[in-house]
């Protein structure tokens, strides 16, 4: 029995994470615009005591030339903060994490929306801070070309600092709302930001009070050198893709060391790789489930998926059974391109082999097996410094999530690796993250303590 327990997120991707999930007979084909589908999934994940549900997002449509073949364009899906605000009303304990880019948003908007979700949900929100990677997104925001990679990360770092500053606009007890005296808030406990930086000029204050968990949890997903450094400085949860245990362990140790370099407790950063589990009661059953999904992939869709994930490099004119060519450096997502190129070279994969390999997990770890074999891998990664938890990427929905809950979770609980009941009510409590002190209040308390020590000495 393990003395430590890991964290689990339910990464909800419309019909499921496999590229052909929408064609699976057990999938909800109209999931992208079916609110009741998401209500059902959120309640299933909450009943299973997942730490959080997680929603990805982009602000553009990809693969516009493949509308009849693929749902990978995400051509129709809910805006995640709107969806999570609605789900907050029909759930009670599970965390609610949404992806919002720093590239094509403004800090005040993001700070206000997540603070509102945190209040609505009673302290259960989390912000997955990303930089946009798609050329199509740029063209929706007055640009012809996508913002250069290094500049995206510089903007993201300042964006994060502004948002955190806005979340500290009000101290916890600033709003007294005293009817008798007529005092609504204490002016001394209001802290406008007055930020002037390279990318942003934001006066503040935010017009939302501080939440039950202090502020939303900050999640980060980059694994490039710039992404790692941003994550080590800012993230409380890191969602990342790894192909091997050695990669996972190396990343884990690197991030924890970088976090220490920023004066942070390494345990204040929870690393949660994505895992794509296809579960069967026997190995043969799991293999058959996976083969059924793979058979639904249209080759054109597979090539387009791979092209997108390689930073927009067009592979459509190349022999599908030939090798992956040498690729120029991309202005898109660098870490995922590197991961896929390394995978193709290491395993001598053709273009077809590579798109089949990533069609389910898109570069994340793919596990096809029994509850015992899947639990073995999760346990190894957790106990040998590869992960603090996992983001579960169900192959199709709702059936893939049901398989994990009904078959794998009992095995994890038998080993003492996952909770049977929630220990708290906020997302921070679920994840074992401290409630952050308000910076001004903490500074004031520190000054009082220093003065007391001087008086004694």
CSV table of C-alpha atoms in Angstrom, one decimal:
chain,number,residue,atom,x,y,z
A,1,UNK,CA,0.0,0.0,0.0
A,2,UNK,CA,1.3,3.4,-0.9
A,3,UNK,CA,1.5,6.1,1.7
A,4,UNK,CA,1.1,8.8,-0.9
A,5,UNK,CA,-1.7,9.3,-3.4
A,6,UNK,CA,-1.6,10.9,-6.8
A,7,UNK,CA,-3.9,13.4,-8.5
A,8,UNK,CA,-6.2,12.8,-11.4
A,9,UNK,CA,-7.7,15.1,-13.9
A,10,UNK,CA,-10.4,14.2,-16.4
A,11,UNK,CA,-9.4,15.8,-19.7
A,12,UNK,CA,-12.7,16.1,-21.6
A,13,UNK,CA,-12.3,16.5,-25.3
A,14,UNK,CA,-15.8,16.5,-26.9
A,15,UNK,CA,-16.2,13.0,-28.3
A,16,UNK,CA,-12.9,11.8,-26.9
A,17,UNK,CA,-9.2,12.1,-27.6
A,18,UNK,CA,-8.8,9.6,-30.4
A,19,UNK,CA,-8.7,11.4,-33.8
A,20,UNK,CA,-11.7,9.2,-34.9
A,21,UNK,CA,-13.6,9.1,-31.7
A,22,UNK,CA,-16.6,10.9,-33.1
A,23,UNK,CA,-17.1,7.9,-35.5
A,24,UNK,CA,-17.1,5.4,-32.6
A,25,UNK,CA,-20.6,3.9,-32.1
A,26,UNK,CA,-20.4,4.5,-28.4
A,27,UNK,CA,-19.5,8.2,-28.7
A,28,UNK,CA,-21.8,11.2,-28.4
A,29,UNK,CA,-21.3,12.5,-32.0
A,30,UNK,CA,-22.8,15.9,-31.2
A,31,UNK,CA,-20.8,16.3,-28.0
A,32,UNK,CA,-19.3,19.6,-29.0
A,33,UNK,CA,-22.6,21.4,-28.7
A,34,UNK,CA,-24.4,19.0,-26.3
A,35,UNK,CA,-24.4,20.6,-22.8
A,36,UNK,CA,-26.2,17.6,-21.2
A,37,UNK,CA,-23.2,15.5,-22.4
A,38,UNK,CA,-20.8,17.6,-20.4
A,39,UNK,CA,-23.1,17.7,-17.4
A,40,UNK,CA,-23.1,13.9,-17.4
A,41,UNK,CA,-19.3,13.6,-17.8
A,42,UNK,CA,-18.6,16.2,-15.0
A,43,UNK,CA,-20.9,14.3,-12.6
A,44,UNK,CA,-19.3,11.0,-13.5
A,45,UNK,CA,-15.9,12.4,-12.9
A,46,UNK,CA,-17.0,14.0,-9.6
A,47,UNK,CA,-18.6,10.8,-8.4
A,48,UNK,CA,-15.3,9.0,-9.1
A,49,UNK,CA,-13.5,11.8,-7.0
A,50,UNK,CA,-11.3,13.2,-9.7
A,51,UNK,CA,-9.5,16.3,-8.7
A,52,UNK,CA,-10.6,18.3,-11.7
A,53,UNK,CA,-12.1,18.3,-15.2
A,54,UNK,CA,-9.9,20.0,-17.8
A,55,UNK,CA,-10.9,21.7,-21.0
A,56,UNK,CA,-8.6,22.6,-23.9
A,57,UNK,CA,-9.2,25.5,-26.3
A,58,UNK,CA,-8.0,27.4,-29.3
A,59,UNK,CA,-9.5,30.6,-30.9
A,60,UNK,CA,-9.4,29.4,-34.4
A,61,UNK,CA,-10.7,26.5,-36.6
A,62,UNK,CA,-8.1,24.1,-37.9
A,63,UNK,CA,-8.3,21.7,-40.9
A,64,UNK,CA,-10.9,23.8,-42.6
A,65,UNK,CA,-10.4,21.7,-45.7
A,66,UNK,CA,-11.5,18.5,-44.0
A,67,UNK,CA,-15.0,19.2,-42.7
A,68,UNK,CA,-16.5,16.0,-43.8
A,69,UNK,CA,-13.7,13.7,-42.6
A,70,UNK,CA,-12.7,14.9,-39.2
A,71,UNK,CA,-13.8,16.7,-36.0
A,72,UNK,CA,-10.1,17.6,-35.2
A,73,UNK,CA,-10.7,21.1,-36.5
A,74,UNK,CA,-12.7,21.7,-33.3
A,75,UNK,CA,-15.0,23.5,-35.7
A,76,UNK,CA,-17.8,23.6,-33.1
A,77,UNK,CA,-17.2,23.6,-29.4
A,78,UNK,CA,-18.1,25.6,-26.4
A,79,UNK,CA,-16.0,28.5,-25.1
A,80,UNK,CA,-14.5,26.8,-22.0
A,81,UNK,CA,-15.1,29.4,-19.3
A,82,UNK,CA,-18.7,29.7,-20.3
A,83,UNK,CA,-19.1,26.0,-20.2
A,84,UNK,CA,-17.3,25.6,-16.8
A,85,UNK,CA,-19.4,28.4,-15.3
A,86,UNK,CA,-22.5,26.4,-16.2
A,87,UNK,CA,-21.0,23.1,-14.9
A,88,UNK,CA,-20.1,24.9,-11.6
A,89,UNK,CA,-23.9,25.1,-10.9
A,90,UNK,CA,-24.5,21.3,-11.4
A,91,UNK,CA,-21.4,20.1,-9.5
A,92,UNK,CA,-20.2,20.6,-5.9
A,93,UNK,CA,-16.6,19.5,-5.4
A,94,UNK,CA,-14.7,18.8,-8.6
A,95,UNK,CA,-12.2,21.3,-9.9
A,96,UNK,CA,-12.8,23.2,-13.1
A,97,UNK,CA,-9.8,24.0,-15.2
A,98,UNK,CA,-10.0,25.9,-18.5
A,99,UNK,CA,-7.4,26.7,-21.1
A,100,UNK,CA,-7.1,30.4,-22.0
A,101,UNK,CA,-4.3,31.8,-24.2
A,102,UNK,CA,-2.1,34.8,-23.2
A,103,UNK,CA,-1.4,35.5,-26.9
A,104,UNK,CA,-4.8,36.8,-28.0
A,105,UNK,CA,-6.4,38.0,-24.7
A,106,UNK,CA,-5.9,40.8,-22.2
A,107,UNK,CA,-4.9,40.2,-18.6
A,108,UNK,CA,-7.8,42.1,-17.1
A,109,UNK,CA,-10.3,40.0,-19.0
A,110,UNK,CA,-8.7,36.7,-18.0
A,111,UNK,CA,-8.3,37.8,-14.3
A,112,UNK,CA,-11.9,38.9,-14.1
A,113,UNK,CA,-13.4,35.8,-15.7
A,114,UNK,CA,-11.4,33.3,-13.7
A,115,UNK,CA,-12.0,35.2,-10.4
A,116,UNK,CA,-15.7,35.1,-11.2
A,117,UNK,CA,-15.6,31.4,-11.9
A,118,UNK,CA,-13.8,30.9,-8.6
A,119,UNK,CA,-16.5,32.8,-6.8
A,120,UNK,CA,-19.3,31.0,-8.6
A,121,UNK,CA,-17.8,27.5,-7.9
A,122,UNK,CA,-16.7,28.2,-4.3
A,123,UNK,CA,-13.0,28.1,-5.0
A,124,UNK,CA,-12.7,25.4,-7.7
A,125,UNK,CA,-11.3,27.1,-10.7
A,126,UNK,CA,-7.9,26.7,-12.5
A,127,UNK,CA,-6.4,28.6,-15.4
A,128,UNK,CA,-4.4,26.6,-17.9
A,129,UNK,CA,-2.0,29.3,-19.1
A,130,UNK,CA,-0.9,28.7,-22.7
A,131,UNK,CA,0.5,30.6,-25.6
A,132,UNK,CA,-1.3,30.2,-28.9
A,133,UNK,CA,0.4,28.1,-31.6
A,134,UNK,CA,-1.9,28.3,-34.6
A,135,UNK,CA,-1.5,30.6,-37.6
A,136,UNK,CA,-5.3,30.6,-37.9
A,137,UNK,CA,-5.7,32.2,-34.5
A,138,UNK,CA,-3.5,35.2,-35.5
A,139,UNK,CA,-5.7,35.9,-38.5
A,140,UNK,CA,-8.7,36.2,-36.2
A,141,UNK,CA,-7.0,39.0,-34.2
A,142,UNK,CA,-5.9,41.6,-36.7
A,143,UNK,CA,-2.6,39.9,-37.7
A,144,UNK,CA,-1.4,38.3,-40.9
A,145,UNK,CA,1.4,36.3,-39.1
A,146,UNK,CA,1.5,34.5,-35.8
A,147,UNK,CA,3.4,36.2,-33.0
A,148,UNK,CA,7.0,35.0,-32.8
A,149,UNK,CA,7.7,32.2,-30.3
A,150,UNK,CA,10.1,34.0,-27.9
A,151,UNK,CA,7.8,37.1,-27.9
A,152,UNK,CA,4.8,34.9,-27.1
A,153,UNK,CA,6.6,33.6,-24.0
A,154,UNK,CA,7.8,37.0,-22.9
A,155,UNK,CA,4.3,38.3,-23.1
A,156,UNK,CA,3.0,35.3,-21.3
A,157,UNK,CA,5.4,35.8,-18.3
A,158,UNK,CA,4.3,39.4,-17.9
A,159,UNK,CA,0.6,38.5,-18.5
A,160,UNK,CA,0.8,36.0,-15.6
A,161,UNK,CA,2.3,38.6,-13.3
A,162,UNK,CA,-0.4,41.1,-14.1
A,163,UNK,CA,-3.2,38.6,-13.6
A,164,UNK,CA,-1.8,37.5,-10.2
A,165,UNK,CA,-1.5,41.2,-9.2
A,166,UNK,CA,-5.1,41.8,-10.2
A,167,UNK,CA,-6.2,38.7,-8.2
A,168,UNK,CA,-4.7,40.5,-5.1
A,169,UNK,CA,-6.7,43.7,-5.7
A,170,UNK,CA,-8.6,43.1,-2.5
A,171,UNK,CA,-7.6,41.5,0.8
A,172,UNK,CA,-9.7,38.6,2.1
A,173,UNK,CA,-11.7,40.7,4.6
A,174,UNK,CA,-11.8,43.9,2.5
A,175,UNK,CA,-15.6,43.8,2.0
A,176,UNK,CA,-17.3,44.4,5.4
A,177,UNK,CA,-20.7,45.4,4.0
A,178,UNK,CA,-21.8,46.9,7.3
A,179,UNK,CA,-25.3,48.2,6.9
A,180,UNK,CA,-25.4,50.1,10.2
A,181,UNK,CA,-22.3,52.2,9.5
A,182,UNK,CA,-22.8,52.4,5.8
A,183,UNK,CA,-19.2,51.1,5.1
A,184,UNK,CA,-19.1,48.6,2.2
A,185,UNK,CA,-15.4,48.0,2.1
A,186,UNK,CA,-12.2,49.0,3.9
A,187,UNK,CA,-10.2,51.4,1.6
A,188,UNK,CA,-6.9,50.4,3.2
A,189,UNK,CA,-7.5,46.8,2.0
A,190,UNK,CA,-7.9,47.8,-1.7
A,191,UNK,CA,-4.7,47.6,-3.7
A,192,UNK,CA,-4.8,48.9,-7.3
A,193,UNK,CA,-2.0,47.3,-9.4
A,194,UNK,CA,-0.5,50.3,-11.3
A,195,UNK,CA,1.4,48.0,-13.6
A,196,UNK,CA,3.5,49.4,-16.5
A,197,UNK,CA,5.6,46.9,-18.4
A,198,UNK,CA,6.8,46.0,-21.8
A,199,UNK,CA,3.6,44.5,-23.0
A,200,UNK,CA,0.9,45.8,-20.6
A,201,UNK,CA,-0.3,48.9,-18.8
A,202,UNK,CA,-2.9,48.0,-16.3
A,203,UNK,CA,-4.0,50.2,-13.4
A,204,UNK,CA,-6.6,48.0,-11.6
A,205,UNK,CA,-8.1,47.1,-9.3
A,206,UNK,CA,-10.1,44.1,-10.3
A,207,UNK,CA,-13.8,44.4,-9.7
A,208,UNK,CA,-14.2,40.9,-8.2
A,209,UNK,CA,-13.5,40.0,-4.6
A,210,UNK,CA,-10.8,37.5,-3.5
A,211,UNK,CA,-12.1,33.9,-3.6
A,212,UNK,CA,-12.4,31.1,-1.0
A,213,UNK,CA,-9.2,29.5,-2.3
A,214,UNK,CA,-7.3,32.9,-2.5
A,215,UNK,CA,-6.9,32.8,-6.2
A,216,UNK,CA,-7.4,30.3,-9.0
A,217,UNK,CA,-4.9,27.5,-9.5
A,218,UNK,CA,-2.4,28.3,-12.3
A,219,UNK,CA,-1.7,25.4,-14.7
A,220,UNK,CA,0.9,25.4,-17.5
A,221,UNK,CA,1.5,23.2,-20.5
A,222,UNK,CA,4.7,24.2,-22.2
A,223,UNK,CA,7.8,21.9,-22.3
A,224,UNK,CA,10.2,23.9,-24.5
A,225,UNK,CA,13.1,25.6,-22.7
A,226,UNK,CA,11.1,28.8,-22.5
A,227,UNK,CA,8.0,26.9,-21.5
A,228,UNK,CA,9.8,25.0,-18.7
A,229,UNK,CA,11.2,28.2,-17.3
A,230,UNK,CA,7.8,29.9,-17.3
A,231,UNK,CA,6.2,26.8,-15.7
A,232,UNK,CA,8.9,26.5,-13.0
A,233,UNK,CA,8.3,30.2,-12.0
A,234,UNK,CA,4.6,30.4,-12.4
A,235,UNK,CA,2.8,27.0,-12.5
A,236,UNK,CA,1.2,25.1,-9.7
A,237,UNK,CA,0.2,22.3,-12.0
A,238,UNK,CA,2.0,21.2,-15.2
A,239,UNK,CA,0.2,19.3,-17.9
A,240,UNK,CA,2.8,17.7,-20.2
A,241,UNK,CA,3.3,15.0,-22.9
A,242,UNK,CA,6.0,12.3,-22.5
A,243,UNK,CA,6.6,9.1,-24.6
A,244,UNK,CA,8.9,7.3,-22.2
A,245,UNK,CA,9.4,7.0,-18.5
A,246,UNK,CA,13.0,8.3,-18.8
A,247,UNK,CA,11.6,11.5,-20.5
A,248,UNK,CA,9.0,11.9,-17.7
A,249,UNK,CA,11.6,11.4,-15.0
A,250,UNK,CA,14.1,13.8,-16.6
A,251,UNK,CA,11.4,16.5,-17.0
A,252,UNK,CA,10.1,16.0,-13.5
A,253,UNK,CA,13.5,16.4,-11.9
A,254,UNK,CA,14.3,19.4,-14.1
A,255,UNK,CA,11.2,21.3,-13.2
A,256,UNK,CA,11.5,20.6,-9.5
A,257,UNK,CA,15.0,21.9,-9.6
A,258,UNK,CA,14.1,25.0,-11.6
A,259,UNK,CA,11.3,25.7,-9.1
A,260,UNK,CA,13.7,25.5,-6.3
A,261,UNK,CA,15.9,28.0,-8.2
A,262,UNK,CA,13.0,30.4,-8.1
A,263,UNK,CA,12.7,30.0,-4.3
A,264,UNK,CA,9.7,27.7,-4.5
A,265,UNK,CA,8.9,24.5,-2.6
A,266,UNK,CA,9.2,21.7,-5.3
A,267,UNK,CA,6.0,20.1,-3.9
A,268,UNK,CA,4.1,23.3,-4.8
A,269,UNK,CA,4.4,22.3,-8.4
A,270,UNK,CA,2.3,19.2,-9.4
A,271,UNK,CA,3.4,17.5,-12.6
A,272,UNK,CA,0.5,15.7,-14.3
A,273,UNK,CA,1.4,14.0,-17.7
A,274,UNK,CA,-1.4,13.2,-20.1
A,275,UNK,CA,-2.3,9.4,-20.3
A,276,UNK,CA,-4.4,7.9,-23.0
A,277,UNK,CA,-5.7,4.6,-21.5
A,278,UNK,CA,-7.5,1.9,-23.5
A,279,UNK,CA,-8.7,-0.5,-20.9
A,280,UNK,CA,-9.8,-4.2,-21.3
A,281,UNK,CA,-10.5,-6.9,-18.8
A,282,UNK,CA,-7.9,-8.9,-20.8
A,283,UNK,CA,-5.1,-7.7,-23.0
A,284,UNK,CA,-6.9,-9.1,-26.0
A,285,UNK,CA,-10.0,-7.1,-25.2
A,286,UNK,CA,-8.0,-3.9,-24.9
A,287,UNK,CA,-6.1,-4.5,-28.1
A,288,UNK,CA,-9.5,-5.1,-29.9
A,289,UNK,CA,-10.9,-1.8,-28.6
A,290,UNK,CA,-7.9,0.1,-29.8
A,291,UNK,CA,-7.8,-1.6,-33.2
A,292,UNK,CA,-11.5,-0.7,-33.7
A,293,UNK,CA,-10.6,3.0,-33.2
A,294,UNK,CA,-7.5,2.8,-35.4
A,295,UNK,CA,-9.6,1.3,-38.2
A,296,UNK,CA,-11.8,4.5,-38.2
A,297,UNK,CA,-8.9,6.8,-39.1
A,298,UNK,CA,-9.1,8.3,-42.6
A,299,UNK,CA,-5.5,8.6,-44.0
A,300,UNK,CA,-6.0,12.2,-45.1
A,301,UNK,CA,-7.1,13.1,-41.6
A,302,UNK,CA,-4.1,11.3,-40.1
A,303,UNK,CA,-1.6,13.2,-42.3
A,304,UNK,CA,-3.3,16.5,-41.5
A,305,UNK,CA,-3.2,15.8,-37.8
A,306,UNK,CA,0.5,15.1,-38.0
A,307,UNK,CA,1.1,18.2,-40.1
A,308,UNK,CA,-0.6,20.4,-37.5
A,309,UNK,CA,1.3,18.9,-34.6
A,310,UNK,CA,4.6,19.4,-36.4
A,311,UNK,CA,4.0,23.1,-36.3
A,312,UNK,CA,2.0,23.4,-39.5
A,313,UNK,CA,4.6,21.7,-41.8
A,314,UNK,CA,2.5,20.3,-44.7
A,315,UNK,CA,3.1,16.6,-45.3
A,316,UNK,CA,0.2,16.1,-47.7
A,317,UNK,CA,2.3,15.8,-50.8
A,318,UNK,CA,4.8,13.2,-49.4
A,319,UNK,CA,4.6,9.4,-49.7
A,320,UNK,CA,2.6,8.3,-46.6
A,321,UNK,CA,4.8,5.2,-46.2
A,322,UNK,CA,8.0,7.1,-46.6
A,323,UNK,CA,10.1,8.6,-43.8
A,324,UNK,CA,9.4,11.8,-42.0
A,325,UNK,CA,11.6,14.5,-43.7
A,326,UNK,CA,14.0,16.8,-41.9
A,327,UNK,CA,11.9,19.7,-40.7
A,328,UNK,CA,12.6,23.4,-40.4
A,329,UNK,CA,12.2,25.1,-37.0
A,330,UNK,CA,8.6,26.0,-36.4
A,331,UNK,CA,7.0,29.2,-35.0
A,332,UNK,CA,4.4,26.9,-33.5
A,333,UNK,CA,4.7,24.5,-30.6
A,334,UNK,CA,8.4,23.6,-30.4
A,335,UNK,CA,8.3,20.9,-27.7
A,336,UNK,CA,5.6,18.8,-29.4
A,337,UNK,CA,7.4,19.0,-32.8
A,338,UNK,CA,10.7,17.8,-31.1
A,339,UNK,CA,8.9,15.0,-29.3
A,340,UNK,CA,7.3,13.7,-32.5
A,341,UNK,CA,10.5,13.9,-34.6
A,342,UNK,CA,12.4,12.1,-31.9
A,343,UNK,CA,9.7,9.4,-31.8
A,344,UNK,CA,9.9,8.9,-35.6
A,345,UNK,CA,13.7,8.7,-35.6
A,346,UNK,CA,13.9,6.4,-32.5
A,347,UNK,CA,11.4,3.9,-33.8
A,348,UNK,CA,12.1,4.3,-37.5
A,349,UNK,CA,8.5,5.3,-38.2
A,350,UNK,CA,7.0,6.2,-41.6
A,351,UNK,CA,4.6,9.1,-41.9
A,352,UNK,CA,1.7,6.6,-41.7
A,353,UNK,CA,3.3,4.8,-38.7
A,354,UNK,CA,3.7,8.1,-36.9
A,355,UNK,CA,0.2,9.4,-37.4
A,356,UNK,CA,-1.2,6.0,-36.3
A,357,UNK,CA,1.0,6.2,-33.2
A,358,UNK,CA,-0.3,9.6,-32.2
A,359,UNK,CA,-3.9,9.4,-33.4
A,360,UNK,CA,-5.1,8.7,-29.9
A,361,UNK,CA,-2.8,10.5,-27.5
A,362,UNK,CA,-1.3,13.2,-29.9
A,363,UNK,CA,2.2,12.7,-28.3
A,364,UNK,CA,1.1,11.8,-24.8
A,365,UNK,CA,1.7,8.4,-23.3
A,366,UNK,CA,-0.6,5.7,-24.8
A,367,UNK,CA,-1.4,2.7,-22.7
A,368,UNK,CA,-3.4,-0.2,-24.0
A,369,UNK,CA,-3.9,-3.0,-21.4
A,370,UNK,CA,-5.6,-4.4,-18.4
A,371,UNK,CA,-6.5,-2.5,-15.2
A,372,UNK,CA,-3.5,-4.2,-13.5
A,373,UNK,CA,-0.9,-3.3,-16.3
A,374,UNK,CA,-2.2,0.3,-16.5
A,375,UNK,CA,-2.1,0.7,-12.7
A,376,UNK,CA,1.5,-0.7,-12.8
A,377,UNK,CA,2.7,2.0,-15.2
A,378,UNK,CA,0.9,4.8,-13.3
A,379,UNK,CA,2.4,3.6,-10.0
A,380,UNK,CA,5.9,3.4,-11.4
A,381,UNK,CA,5.8,6.9,-12.8
A,382,UNK,CA,4.3,8.2,-9.6
A,383,UNK,CA,6.7,6.4,-7.2
A,384,UNK,CA,9.9,6.9,-9.2
A,385,UNK,CA,9.7,10.7,-9.8
A,386,UNK,CA,7.9,10.7,-13.2
A,387,UNK,CA,4.6,12.3,-12.1
A,388,UNK,CA,2.6,13.7,-9.2
A,389,UNK,CA,-0.6,12.6,-11.0
A,390,UNK,CA,-2.1,12.2,-14.4
A,391,UNK,CA,-4.6,13.9,-16.8
A,392,UNK,CA,-6.7,11.0,-18.1
A,393,UNK,CA,-7.4,11.4,-21.8
A,394,UNK,CA,-10.3,9.1,-22.5
A,395,UNK,CA,-10.2,7.5,-26.0
A,396,UNK,CA,-13.9,8.1,-26.6
A,397,UNK,CA,-16.6,9.5,-24.4
A,398,UNK,CA,-18.4,8.6,-22.3
A,399,UNK,CA,-17.3,4.9,-22.6
A,400,UNK,CA,-13.6,5.4,-22.3
A,401,UNK,CA,-14.1,7.4,-19.0
A,402,UNK,CA,-16.4,4.7,-17.7
A,403,UNK,CA,-13.8,2.0,-18.5
A,404,UNK,CA,-11.2,3.9,-16.5
A,405,UNK,CA,-13.5,4.6,-13.5
A,406,UNK,CA,-15.0,1.1,-13.4
A,407,UNK,CA,-11.9,-1.0,-14.1
A,408,UNK,CA,-8.7,1.0,-13.2
A,409,UNK,CA,-9.8,3.1,-10.2
A,410,UNK,CA,-10.7,0.1,-8.1
A,411,UNK,CA,-7.2,-1.3,-8.7
A,412,UNK,CA,-5.6,2.1,-7.8
A,413,UNK,CA,-7.6,2.3,-4.6
A,414,UNK,CA,-6.7,-1.3,-3.7
A,415,UNK,CA,-3.1,-0.2,-3.9
A,416,UNK,CA,-3.8,3.0,-1.8
A,417,UNK,CA,-2.9,5.3,-4.7
A,418,UNK,CA,-6.1,7.3,-5.1
A,419,UNK,CA,-8.7,8.7,-2.7
A,420,UNK,CA,-12.1,7.2,-2.0
A,421,UNK,CA,-13.5,10.6,-0.8
A,422,UNK,CA,-12.7,14.3,-1.2
A,423,UNK,CA,-10.6,15.7,1.6
A,424,UNK,CA,-11.7,19.3,1.0
A,425,UNK,CA,-13.9,21.6,-1.1
A,426,UNK,CA,-11.6,23.7,-3.1
A,427,UNK,CA,-9.3,22.7,-6.0
A,428,UNK,CA,-6.3,23.7,-3.9
A,429,UNK,CA,-7.4,21.4,-1.1
A,430,UNK,CA,-7.8,18.6,-3.6
A,431,UNK,CA,-4.3,19.1,-5.0
A,432,UNK,CA,-2.6,19.6,-1.7
A,433,UNK,CA,-1.6,23.2,-2.6
A,434,UNK,CA,-1.4,25.9,0.1
A,435,UNK,CA,-3.9,28.8,0.0
A,436,UNK,CA,-1.7,31.8,-1.0
A,437,UNK,CA,-1.6,34.7,1.4
A,438,UNK,CA,-2.5,38.1,0.1
A,439,UNK,CA,0.8,39.8,-0.7
A,440,UNK,CA,0.0,43.1,0.9
A,441,UNK,CA,-1.4,41.4,4.0
A,442,UNK,CA,1.6,39.1,4.2
A,443,UNK,CA,4.0,42.0,3.9
A,444,UNK,CA,2.2,43.9,6.6
A,445,UNK,CA,2.3,40.9,8.9
A,446,UNK,CA,6.0,40.5,8.2
A,447,UNK,CA,6.6,44.2,9.0
A,448,UNK,CA,4.8,43.8,12.3
A,449,UNK,CA,6.8,40.8,13.2
A,450,UNK,CA,10.0,42.5,12.4
A,451,UNK,CA,9.0,45.5,14.5
A,452,UNK,CA,8.2,43.2,17.4
A,453,UNK,CA,11.6,41.5,17.1
A,454,UNK,CA,13.4,44.9,17.1
A,455,UNK,CA,11.4,45.9,20.2
A,456,UNK,CA,12.5,42.7,22.0
A,457,UNK,CA,16.1,43.0,20.9
